[in-house]
XYZ file of C-alpha atoms in Angstrom:
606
model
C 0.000 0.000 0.000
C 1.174 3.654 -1.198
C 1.481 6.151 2.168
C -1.134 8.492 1.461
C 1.652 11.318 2.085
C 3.609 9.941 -0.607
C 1.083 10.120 -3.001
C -0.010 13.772 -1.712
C 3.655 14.968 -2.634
C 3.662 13.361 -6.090
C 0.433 14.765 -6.778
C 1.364 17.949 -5.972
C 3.584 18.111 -8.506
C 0.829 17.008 -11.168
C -1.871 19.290 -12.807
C -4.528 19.580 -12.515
C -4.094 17.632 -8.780
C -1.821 20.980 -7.896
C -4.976 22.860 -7.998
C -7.053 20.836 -5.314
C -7.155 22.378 -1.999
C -4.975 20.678 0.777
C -7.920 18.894 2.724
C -9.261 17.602 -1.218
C -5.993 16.722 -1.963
C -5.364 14.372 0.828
C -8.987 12.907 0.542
C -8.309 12.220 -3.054
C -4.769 10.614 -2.156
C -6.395 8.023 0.160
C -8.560 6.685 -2.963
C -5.362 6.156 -5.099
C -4.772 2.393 -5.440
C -0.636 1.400 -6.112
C -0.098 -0.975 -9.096
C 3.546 -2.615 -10.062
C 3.567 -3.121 -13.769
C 6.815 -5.175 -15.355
C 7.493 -4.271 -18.853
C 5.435 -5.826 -21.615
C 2.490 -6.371 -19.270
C -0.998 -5.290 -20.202
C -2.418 -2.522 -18.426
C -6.000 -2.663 -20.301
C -7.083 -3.750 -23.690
C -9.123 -2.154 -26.065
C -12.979 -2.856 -25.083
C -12.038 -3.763 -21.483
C -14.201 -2.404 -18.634
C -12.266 0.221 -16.777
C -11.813 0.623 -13.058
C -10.485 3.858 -13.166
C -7.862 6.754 -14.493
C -4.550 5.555 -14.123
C -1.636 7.882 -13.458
C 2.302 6.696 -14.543
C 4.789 7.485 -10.910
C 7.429 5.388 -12.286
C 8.504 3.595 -15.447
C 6.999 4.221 -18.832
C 3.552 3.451 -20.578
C 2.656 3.012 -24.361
C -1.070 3.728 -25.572
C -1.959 1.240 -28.745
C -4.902 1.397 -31.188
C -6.854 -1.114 -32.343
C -4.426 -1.682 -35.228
C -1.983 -1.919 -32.678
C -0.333 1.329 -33.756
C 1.326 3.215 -31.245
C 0.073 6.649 -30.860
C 1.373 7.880 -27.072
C 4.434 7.086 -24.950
C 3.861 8.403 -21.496
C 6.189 8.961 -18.780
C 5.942 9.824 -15.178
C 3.313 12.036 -14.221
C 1.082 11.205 -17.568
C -2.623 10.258 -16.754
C -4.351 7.525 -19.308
C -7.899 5.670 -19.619
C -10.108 8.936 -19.334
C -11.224 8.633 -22.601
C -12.902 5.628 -22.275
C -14.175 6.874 -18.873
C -15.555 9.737 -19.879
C -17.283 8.036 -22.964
C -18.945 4.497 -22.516
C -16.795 3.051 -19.307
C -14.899 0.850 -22.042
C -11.135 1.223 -22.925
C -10.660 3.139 -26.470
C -7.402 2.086 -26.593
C -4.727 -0.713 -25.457
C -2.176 0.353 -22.686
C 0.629 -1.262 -22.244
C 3.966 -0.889 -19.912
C 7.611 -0.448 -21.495
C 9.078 -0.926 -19.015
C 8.784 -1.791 -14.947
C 6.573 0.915 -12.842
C 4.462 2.036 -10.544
C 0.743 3.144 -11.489
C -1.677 4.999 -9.456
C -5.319 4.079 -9.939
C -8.106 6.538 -9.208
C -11.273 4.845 -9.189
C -13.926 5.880 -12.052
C -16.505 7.426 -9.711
C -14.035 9.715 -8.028
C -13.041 10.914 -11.314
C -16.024 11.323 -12.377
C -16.518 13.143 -8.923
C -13.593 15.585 -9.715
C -14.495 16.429 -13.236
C -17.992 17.618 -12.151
C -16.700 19.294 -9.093
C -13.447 21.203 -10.194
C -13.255 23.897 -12.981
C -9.402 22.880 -13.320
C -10.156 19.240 -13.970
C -13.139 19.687 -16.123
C -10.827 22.290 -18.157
C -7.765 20.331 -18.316
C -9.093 16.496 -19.297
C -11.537 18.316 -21.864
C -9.179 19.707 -23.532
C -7.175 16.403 -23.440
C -9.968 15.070 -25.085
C -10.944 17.310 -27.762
C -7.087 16.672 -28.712
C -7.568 13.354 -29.264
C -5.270 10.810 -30.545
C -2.730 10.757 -32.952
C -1.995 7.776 -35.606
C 1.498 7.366 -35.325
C 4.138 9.708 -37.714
C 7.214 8.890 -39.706
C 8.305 12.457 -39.306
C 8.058 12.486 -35.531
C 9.423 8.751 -35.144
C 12.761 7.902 -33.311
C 15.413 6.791 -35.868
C 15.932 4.253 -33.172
C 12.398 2.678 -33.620
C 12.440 2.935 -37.012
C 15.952 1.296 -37.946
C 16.847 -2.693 -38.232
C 17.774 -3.918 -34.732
C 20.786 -6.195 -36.381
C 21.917 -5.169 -39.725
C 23.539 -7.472 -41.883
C 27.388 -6.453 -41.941
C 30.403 -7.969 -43.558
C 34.078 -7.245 -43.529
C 36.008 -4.860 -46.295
C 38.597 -7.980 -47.576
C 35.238 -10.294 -48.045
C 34.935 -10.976 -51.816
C 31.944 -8.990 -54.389
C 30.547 -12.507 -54.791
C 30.382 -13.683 -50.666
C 28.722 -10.206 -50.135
C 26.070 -11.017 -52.738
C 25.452 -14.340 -51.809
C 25.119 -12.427 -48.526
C 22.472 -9.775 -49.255
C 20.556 -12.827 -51.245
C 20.325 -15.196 -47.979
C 19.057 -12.430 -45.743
C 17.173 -10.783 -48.320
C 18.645 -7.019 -47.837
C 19.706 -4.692 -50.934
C 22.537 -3.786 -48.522
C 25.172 -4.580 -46.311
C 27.216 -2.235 -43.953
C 31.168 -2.880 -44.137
C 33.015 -3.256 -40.774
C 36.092 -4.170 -39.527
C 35.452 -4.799 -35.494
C 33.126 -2.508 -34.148
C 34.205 0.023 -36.440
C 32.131 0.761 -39.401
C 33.640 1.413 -42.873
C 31.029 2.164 -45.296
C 28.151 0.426 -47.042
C 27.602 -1.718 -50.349
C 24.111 -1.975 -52.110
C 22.677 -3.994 -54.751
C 23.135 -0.823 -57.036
C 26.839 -1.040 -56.559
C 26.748 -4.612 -57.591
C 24.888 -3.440 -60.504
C 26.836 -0.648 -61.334
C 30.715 -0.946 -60.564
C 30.383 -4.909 -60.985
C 28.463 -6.360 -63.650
C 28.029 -3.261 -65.675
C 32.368 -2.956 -66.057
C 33.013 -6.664 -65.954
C 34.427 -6.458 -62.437
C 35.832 -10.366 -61.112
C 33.670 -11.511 -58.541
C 36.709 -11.874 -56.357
C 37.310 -8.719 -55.971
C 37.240 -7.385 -52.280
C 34.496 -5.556 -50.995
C 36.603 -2.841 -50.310
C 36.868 -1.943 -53.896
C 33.077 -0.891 -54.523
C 31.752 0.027 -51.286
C 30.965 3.343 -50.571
C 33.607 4.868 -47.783
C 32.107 7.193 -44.944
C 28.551 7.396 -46.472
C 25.978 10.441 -45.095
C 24.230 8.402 -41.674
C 22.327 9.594 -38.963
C 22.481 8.963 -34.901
C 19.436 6.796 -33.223
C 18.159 9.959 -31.587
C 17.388 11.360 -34.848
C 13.739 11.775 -36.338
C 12.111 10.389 -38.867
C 11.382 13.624 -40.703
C 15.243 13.571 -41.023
C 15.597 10.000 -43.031
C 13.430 11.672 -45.639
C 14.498 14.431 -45.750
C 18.051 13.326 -46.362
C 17.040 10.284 -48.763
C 14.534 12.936 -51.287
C 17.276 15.990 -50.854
C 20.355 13.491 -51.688
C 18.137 10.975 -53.415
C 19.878 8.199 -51.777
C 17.654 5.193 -50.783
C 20.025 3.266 -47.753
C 21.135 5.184 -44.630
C 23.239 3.681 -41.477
C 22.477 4.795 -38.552
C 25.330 4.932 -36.510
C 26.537 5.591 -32.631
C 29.565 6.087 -31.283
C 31.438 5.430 -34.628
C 29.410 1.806 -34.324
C 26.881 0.500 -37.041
C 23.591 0.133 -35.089
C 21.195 -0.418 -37.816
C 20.247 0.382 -41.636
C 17.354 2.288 -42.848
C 16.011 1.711 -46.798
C 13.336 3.359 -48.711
C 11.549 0.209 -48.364
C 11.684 0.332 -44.209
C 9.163 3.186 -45.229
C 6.716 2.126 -47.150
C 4.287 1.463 -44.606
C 4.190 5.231 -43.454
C 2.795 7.882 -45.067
C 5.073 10.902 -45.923
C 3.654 14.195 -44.400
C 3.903 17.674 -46.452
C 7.218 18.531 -44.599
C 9.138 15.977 -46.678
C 7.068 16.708 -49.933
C 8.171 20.367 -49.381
C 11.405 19.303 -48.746
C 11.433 16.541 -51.917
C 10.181 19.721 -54.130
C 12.759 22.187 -52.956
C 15.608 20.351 -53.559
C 14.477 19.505 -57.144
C 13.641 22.964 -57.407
C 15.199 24.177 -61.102
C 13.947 27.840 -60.442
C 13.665 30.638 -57.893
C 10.055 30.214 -58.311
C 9.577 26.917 -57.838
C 11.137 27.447 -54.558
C 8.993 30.327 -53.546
C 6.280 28.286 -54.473
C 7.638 26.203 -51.769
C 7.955 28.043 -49.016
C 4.404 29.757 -49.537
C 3.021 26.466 -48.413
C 5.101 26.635 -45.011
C 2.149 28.550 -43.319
C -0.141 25.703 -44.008
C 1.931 23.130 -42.858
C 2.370 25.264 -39.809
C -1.212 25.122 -39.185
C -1.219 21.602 -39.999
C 1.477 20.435 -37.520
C 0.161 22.528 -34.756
C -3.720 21.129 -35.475
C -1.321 17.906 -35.351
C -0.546 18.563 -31.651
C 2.850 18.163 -32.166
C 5.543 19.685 -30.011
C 7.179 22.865 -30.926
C 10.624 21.154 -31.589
C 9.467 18.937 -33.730
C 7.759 21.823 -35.598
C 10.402 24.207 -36.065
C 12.752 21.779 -36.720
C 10.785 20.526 -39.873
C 9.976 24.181 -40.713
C 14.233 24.649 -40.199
C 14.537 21.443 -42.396
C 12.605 23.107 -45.354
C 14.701 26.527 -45.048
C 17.971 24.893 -44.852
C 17.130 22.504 -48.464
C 15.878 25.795 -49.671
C 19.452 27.968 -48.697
C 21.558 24.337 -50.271
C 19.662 24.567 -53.265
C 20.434 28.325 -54.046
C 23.725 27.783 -53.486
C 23.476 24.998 -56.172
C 21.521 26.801 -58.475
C 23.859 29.943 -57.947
C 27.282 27.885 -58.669
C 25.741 26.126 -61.735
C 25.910 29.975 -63.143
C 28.744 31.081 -61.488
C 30.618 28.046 -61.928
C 32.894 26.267 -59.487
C 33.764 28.282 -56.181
C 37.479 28.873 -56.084
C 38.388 27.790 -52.829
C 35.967 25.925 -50.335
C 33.306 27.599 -48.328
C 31.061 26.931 -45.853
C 27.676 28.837 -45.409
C 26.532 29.072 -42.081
C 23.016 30.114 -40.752
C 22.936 32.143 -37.243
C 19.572 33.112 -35.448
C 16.510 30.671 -35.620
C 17.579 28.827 -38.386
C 20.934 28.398 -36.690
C 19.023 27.168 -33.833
C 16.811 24.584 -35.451
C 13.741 26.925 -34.347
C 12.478 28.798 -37.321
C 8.314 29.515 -37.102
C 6.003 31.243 -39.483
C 8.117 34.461 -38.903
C 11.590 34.428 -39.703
C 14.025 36.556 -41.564
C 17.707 35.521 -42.836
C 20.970 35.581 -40.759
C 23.590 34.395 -42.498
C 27.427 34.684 -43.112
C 30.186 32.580 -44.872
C 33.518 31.128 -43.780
C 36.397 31.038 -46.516
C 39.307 28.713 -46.215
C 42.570 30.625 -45.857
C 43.647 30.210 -49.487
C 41.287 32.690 -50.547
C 42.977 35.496 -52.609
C 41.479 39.060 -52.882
C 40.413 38.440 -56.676
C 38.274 35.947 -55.032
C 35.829 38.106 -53.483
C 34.522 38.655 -56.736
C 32.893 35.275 -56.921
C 31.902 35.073 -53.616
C 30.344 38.381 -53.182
C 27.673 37.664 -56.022
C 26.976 34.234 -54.781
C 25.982 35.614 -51.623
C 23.835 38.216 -53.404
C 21.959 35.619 -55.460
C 21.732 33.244 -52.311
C 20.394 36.161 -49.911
C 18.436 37.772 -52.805
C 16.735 34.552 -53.288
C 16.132 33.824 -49.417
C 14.258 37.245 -49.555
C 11.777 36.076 -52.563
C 11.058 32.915 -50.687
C 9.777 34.946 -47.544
C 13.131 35.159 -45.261
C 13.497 38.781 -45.380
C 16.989 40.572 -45.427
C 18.211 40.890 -42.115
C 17.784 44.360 -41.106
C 20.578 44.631 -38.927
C 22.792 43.677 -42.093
C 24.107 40.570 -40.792
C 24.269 38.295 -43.793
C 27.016 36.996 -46.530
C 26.089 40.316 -48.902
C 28.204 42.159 -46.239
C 31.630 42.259 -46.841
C 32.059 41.958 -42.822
C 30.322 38.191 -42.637
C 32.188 36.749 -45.577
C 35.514 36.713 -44.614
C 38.253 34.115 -44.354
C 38.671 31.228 -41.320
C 41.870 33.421 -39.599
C 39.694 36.592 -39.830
C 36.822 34.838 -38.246
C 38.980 33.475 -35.343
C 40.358 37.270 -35.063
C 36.755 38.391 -35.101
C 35.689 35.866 -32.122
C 38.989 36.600 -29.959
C 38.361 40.112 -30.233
C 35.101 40.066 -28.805
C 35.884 37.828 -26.068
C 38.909 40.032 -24.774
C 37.289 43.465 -25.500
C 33.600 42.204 -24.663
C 32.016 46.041 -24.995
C 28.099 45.785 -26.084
C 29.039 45.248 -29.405
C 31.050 42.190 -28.919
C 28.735 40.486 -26.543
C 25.797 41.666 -29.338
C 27.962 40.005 -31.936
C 28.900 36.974 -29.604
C 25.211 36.340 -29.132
C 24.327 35.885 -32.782
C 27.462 33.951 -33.630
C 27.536 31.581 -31.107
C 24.333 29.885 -32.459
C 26.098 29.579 -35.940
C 25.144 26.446 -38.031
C 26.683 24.857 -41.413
C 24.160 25.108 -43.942
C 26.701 24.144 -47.238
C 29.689 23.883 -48.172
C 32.516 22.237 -46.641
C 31.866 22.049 -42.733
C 34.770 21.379 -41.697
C 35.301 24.998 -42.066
C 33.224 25.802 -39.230
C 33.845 22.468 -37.345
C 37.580 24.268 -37.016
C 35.608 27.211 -35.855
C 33.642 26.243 -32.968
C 35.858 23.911 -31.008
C 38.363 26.763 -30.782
C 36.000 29.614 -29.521
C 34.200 27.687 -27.126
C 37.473 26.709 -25.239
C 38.885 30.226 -25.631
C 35.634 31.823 -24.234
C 34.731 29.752 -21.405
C 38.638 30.406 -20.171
C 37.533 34.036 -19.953
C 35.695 34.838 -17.038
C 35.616 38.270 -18.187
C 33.440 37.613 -21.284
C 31.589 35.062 -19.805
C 30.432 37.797 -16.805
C 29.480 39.898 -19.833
C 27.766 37.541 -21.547
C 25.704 36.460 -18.645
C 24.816 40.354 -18.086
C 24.011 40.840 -21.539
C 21.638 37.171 -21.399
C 19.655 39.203 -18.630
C 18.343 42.243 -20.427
C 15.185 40.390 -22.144
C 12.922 39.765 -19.131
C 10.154 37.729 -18.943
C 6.654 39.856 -19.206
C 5.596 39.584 -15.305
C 3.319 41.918 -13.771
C 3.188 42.843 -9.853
C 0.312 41.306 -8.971
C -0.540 37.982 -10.863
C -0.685 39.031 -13.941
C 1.373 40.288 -16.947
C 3.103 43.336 -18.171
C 1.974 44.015 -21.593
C 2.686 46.840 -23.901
C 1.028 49.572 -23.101
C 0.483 51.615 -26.292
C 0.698 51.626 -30.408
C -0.501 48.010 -32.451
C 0.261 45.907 -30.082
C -1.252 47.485 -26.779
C -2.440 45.096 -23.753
C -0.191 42.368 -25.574
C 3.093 40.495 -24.898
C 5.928 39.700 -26.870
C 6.411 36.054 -27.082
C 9.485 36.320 -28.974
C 11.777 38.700 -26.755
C 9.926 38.108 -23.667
C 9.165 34.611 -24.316
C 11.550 32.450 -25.784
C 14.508 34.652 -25.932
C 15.492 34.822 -22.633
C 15.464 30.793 -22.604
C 17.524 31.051 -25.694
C 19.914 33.702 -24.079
C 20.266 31.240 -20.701
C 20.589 28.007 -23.281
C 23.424 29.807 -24.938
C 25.533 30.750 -21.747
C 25.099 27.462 -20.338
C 26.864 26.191 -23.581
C 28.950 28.408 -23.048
C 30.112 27.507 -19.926
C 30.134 24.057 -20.529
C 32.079 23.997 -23.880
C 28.978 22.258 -25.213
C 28.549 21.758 -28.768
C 24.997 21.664 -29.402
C 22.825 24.821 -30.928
C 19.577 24.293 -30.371
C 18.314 26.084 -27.421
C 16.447 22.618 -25.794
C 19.291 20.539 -26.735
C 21.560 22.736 -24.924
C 19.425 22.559 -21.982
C 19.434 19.256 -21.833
C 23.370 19.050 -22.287
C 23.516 21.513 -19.335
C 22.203 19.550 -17.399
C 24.329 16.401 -18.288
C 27.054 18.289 -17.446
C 26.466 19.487 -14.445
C 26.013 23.315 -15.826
C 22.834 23.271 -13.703
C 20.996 21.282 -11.733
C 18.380 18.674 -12.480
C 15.685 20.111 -11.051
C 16.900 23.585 -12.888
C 16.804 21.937 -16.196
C 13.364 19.892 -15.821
C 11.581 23.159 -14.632
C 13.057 25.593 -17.746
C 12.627 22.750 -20.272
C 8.818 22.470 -18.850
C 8.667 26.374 -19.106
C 10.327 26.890 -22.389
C 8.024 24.115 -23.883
C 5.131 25.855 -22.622
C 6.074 29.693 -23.971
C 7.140 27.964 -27.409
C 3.984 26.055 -27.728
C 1.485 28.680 -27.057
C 4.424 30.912 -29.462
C 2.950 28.616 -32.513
C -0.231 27.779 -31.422
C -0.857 31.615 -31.558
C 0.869 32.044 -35.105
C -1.438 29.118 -36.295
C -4.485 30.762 -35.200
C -3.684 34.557 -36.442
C -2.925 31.923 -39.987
C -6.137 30.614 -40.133
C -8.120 33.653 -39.439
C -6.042 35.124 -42.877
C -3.590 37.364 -41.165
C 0.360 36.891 -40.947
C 1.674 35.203 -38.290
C 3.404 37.534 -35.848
C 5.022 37.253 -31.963
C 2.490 39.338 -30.173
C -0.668 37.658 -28.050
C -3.069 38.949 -25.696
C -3.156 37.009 -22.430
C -7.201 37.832 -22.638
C -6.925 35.198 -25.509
C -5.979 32.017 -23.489
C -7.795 30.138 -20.880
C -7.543 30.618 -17.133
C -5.654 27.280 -17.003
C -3.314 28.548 -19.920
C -2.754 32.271 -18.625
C -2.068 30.658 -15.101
C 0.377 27.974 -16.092
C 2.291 30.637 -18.683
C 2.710 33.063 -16.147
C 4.506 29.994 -13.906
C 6.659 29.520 -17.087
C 7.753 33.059 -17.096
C 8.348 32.316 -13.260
C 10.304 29.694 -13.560
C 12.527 31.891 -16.254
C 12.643 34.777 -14.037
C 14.258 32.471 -11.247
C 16.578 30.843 -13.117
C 17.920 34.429 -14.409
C 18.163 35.199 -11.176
C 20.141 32.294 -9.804
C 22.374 32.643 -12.774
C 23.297 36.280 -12.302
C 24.147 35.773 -8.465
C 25.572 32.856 -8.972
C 28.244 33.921 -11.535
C 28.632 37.550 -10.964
C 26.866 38.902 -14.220
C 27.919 42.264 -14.402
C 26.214 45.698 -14.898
């Protein structure tokens, strides 16, 4: 049997239970029943009689269709089986544990008790249900789930004809070449077609000899939308998936056919054959629809603006394409690299272009020519598709953002000794750059050196922590919010640079101070924590908060879309629900604390 005080403390940390009065609370903690579930066992199945709503405290719980598709994966503190409760009494779905746990069961009457009785649980498991369910996605699918648990592998000195017979007795069109643990590359039926029989190559020939070395591959923790994307934009039809230099599994075109590709990777397929600047406009003038649609989708707002990212970035490789097949071949390698939200993975329905390019050193003065006009046609041609020229000037068309390697490391010193305004303005943009095209490596050399000189300097870091402090969070002194108080957007707040930015600004110092790599601002989050930049707690409550300002950030863009406006950053709090404006102004909380903590705690100064 649960102690009733345990269960009270848990539930306090679990809307809508967080709203119940402390006597309710504790009455409705004695009717919780405790249930040990070991992974793979049955919770309910579809059509079952239900006792009650159950609520995950430990371990992990999948919900299943009727199909047996998987359409939820809940964690700790997820609540399942109301919509059968609140329907007929019968199970809608299957639920099933992943792994072992503890449930909570609230019996059906109390629930049914609750829902009539509280506003906040009436509110709250309506609008759960009006959600609905979703049929499971490619696009927001785990590489890991997706991939072949044991792909067939062979060595580089095994023969053309023992790989064959290979791919023949397992019935694969590839194999992935290793030697250990360590993977080499990857030969497919299409070599065997192409560098074999079609030349007359002897059977006998090594492996080695055809495969192809270091192919593109993709990490487990990747999504779905990225398989496609990759496979239409490089029109490839094998990836490996690989982890820690290790060959983990193989995805083919064929591991796809039974999902249905969403308008993200259509928009992607039709950009990168794109022969024309307006076939690519007529690409991205389709983006606000697909906004709409992924929202209505109830996805989250990472997986959103990373497939809205995905479509910018095939659109910025493709007019760099289009702009060397008339310029010709560049004459030294580049690397074009996206700062701001597209840096960041976290492009919306309102984004203009930040951009700059990274030379190698054997650049020569007459080579600006070239350069300089591919920039033009690439920014030019961002602007017709709908990513506006930056108005603070800070793309490749400026001579000051296209500029060799050695200049670039000059520029990045510079700002972290002398770190006036300027520099830690500068800093902040640069630090979220991202390759877009070109030769990466170029930027690779880039980043690893900054982020050790920079988090050396305690200096710069002060300053950048100061500077990371100036966009506040839009709280008012007594429960409410500070809007703007006059011109267009009066008794509204800025989601964007009250929102999200000061999440993005705290994301970036903790990379900062932790030498971490990633870009994104949740990513970096997350990596904070791993590394002990900040606590656990820290993390889970600005990762809860951040996901919160984001998501109401699109959900508001998709409904100023569909009532024929342009999407913009500005809501009125008069807009959202009691439960929403309540729980938003805890996010902002939550934001304002951990600015707080950070400034005290590392001497920001001002």
């Amino acid at each position: 049997m649960e102690d009733v005080q345990t269960i009270v403390s848990f539930l306090e940390t679990v809307h809508p239970y967080d709203s119940l009065p402390q006597d309710e609370l504790a009455r409705v903690a004695g009717c919780f029943s405790r249930r040990e579930v070991a992974a793979g066992e049955t919770v309910y199945r579809h059509g079952d009689r239900l006792v009650g709503l159950y609520l995950v405290k430990r371990g992990g719980v999948e919900i299943l269709e009727p199909s047996g598709d998987v359409i939820s994966v809940l964690g700790p503190r997820n609540s399942f089986g109301e919509r059968g409760l609140m329907r007929d009494g019968r199970a809608a779905t299957t639920a099933q544990a992943t792994t072992d746990g503890v449930l909570l069961m609230l019996p059906g009457d109390e629930f049914r008790r609750l829902f009539a009785a509280s506003p906040a649980f009436e509110r709250f498991f309506t609008r759960r249900r009006t959600q609905g369910y979703r049929a499971s996605d490619l696009t927001t699918q785990k590489v890991a789930d997706l991939m072949a648990r044991k792909p067939v592998t062979c060595g580089p000195a095994e023969t053309i004809r023992a790989a064959a017979m290979k791919m023949r007795d397992a019935g694969v069109s590839s194999l992935g070449v290793v030697e250990g643990p360590t993977f080499l590359g990857i030969v497919t039926t299409r070599d065997m077609t192409n560098k074999v029989v079609a030349v007359g190559l002897d059977p006998s020939t090594p492996v080695a000899e055809v495969m192809t070395r270091d192919p593109i591959a993709l990490p487990p923790e990747a999504l779905g939308s990225d398989i496609l994307h990759v496979m239409l934009e490089r029109r490839i039809g094998h990836l490996p998936v690989i982890e820690d230099g290790r060959l983990v599994g193989m995805i083919t075109q064929t591991d796809l056919t039974r999902f249905q590709a969403v308008s993200s990777a259509q928009l992607v397929r039709d950009a990168a054959t794109a022969e024309s600047l307006p076939e690519l406009q007529a690409v991205t003038s389709r983006i606000p629809k697909l906004l709409v649609q992924l929202v209505a989708g109830h996805n989250s707002h990472e997986v959103v603006t990373r497939l809205i990212t995905d479509i910018s970035d095939t659109v910025t490789r493709r007019l760099l394409a289009l702009a060397e097949a008339r310029l010709g071949p560049p004459p030294v390698p580049y690397c074009w690299c996206a700062c701001g939200s597209q840096g960041r993975q976290e492009q919306t329905g309102v984004s203009d272009q930040d951009n700059c390019l990274i030379l190698s050193d054997k650049t020569l003065p007459a080579d600006d020519a070239y350069f300089s006009e591919l920039a033009r046609q690439v920014s030019d041609g961002l602007h017709a598709c709908g990513y506006i020229h930056c108005p603070g000037d800070m793309m490749a068309t400026n001579p000051r953002w296209r500029q060799r390697l050695s200049v670039w490391r000059q520029y990045f010193l510079g700002w972290i000794d002398r770190p006036d305004p300027m520099a830690q303005m500068l800093s902040s943009v640069m630090f979220d750059l991202r390759p877009i095209g070109g030769d990466e490596g170029l930027f690779h050399e880039l980043q690893a050196d900054t982020l050790a000189v920079a988090a050396k300097n305690s200096i710069f870091v002060a300053h950048m922590i100061s500077n990371s402090l100036k966009h506040t969070p839009p709280l008012g002194l007594i429960r409410g919010f500070a809007t703007i108080r006059s011109g267009e957007h009066k008794n509204h707040i800025d989601l964007k640079h009250n929102g999200v930015v000061p999440v993005i600004d705290l994301g970036r110092v903790y990379s900062l101070i932790g030498q971490l790599e990633p870009v994104n601002t949740r990513a970096r989050l997350q990596a904070a924590e791993n590394a002990g930049v900040i606590s656990v707690s820290g993390a889970r409550d600005l990762v809860e908060a951040y996901d919160m300002i984001a998501q109401i950030r699109l959900e508001n863009q998709a409904r100023l879309i569909r009532s024929g406006r342009s999407p913009d950053n500005f809501l009125a709090p008069s807009d959202l629900s009691d439960f929403e404006r309540s729980h938003l102004r805890d996010a902002f909380v939550v934001v304002r604390t951990m600015q707080s903590a950070l400034g005290s705690a590392r001497g920001a100064r001002t």
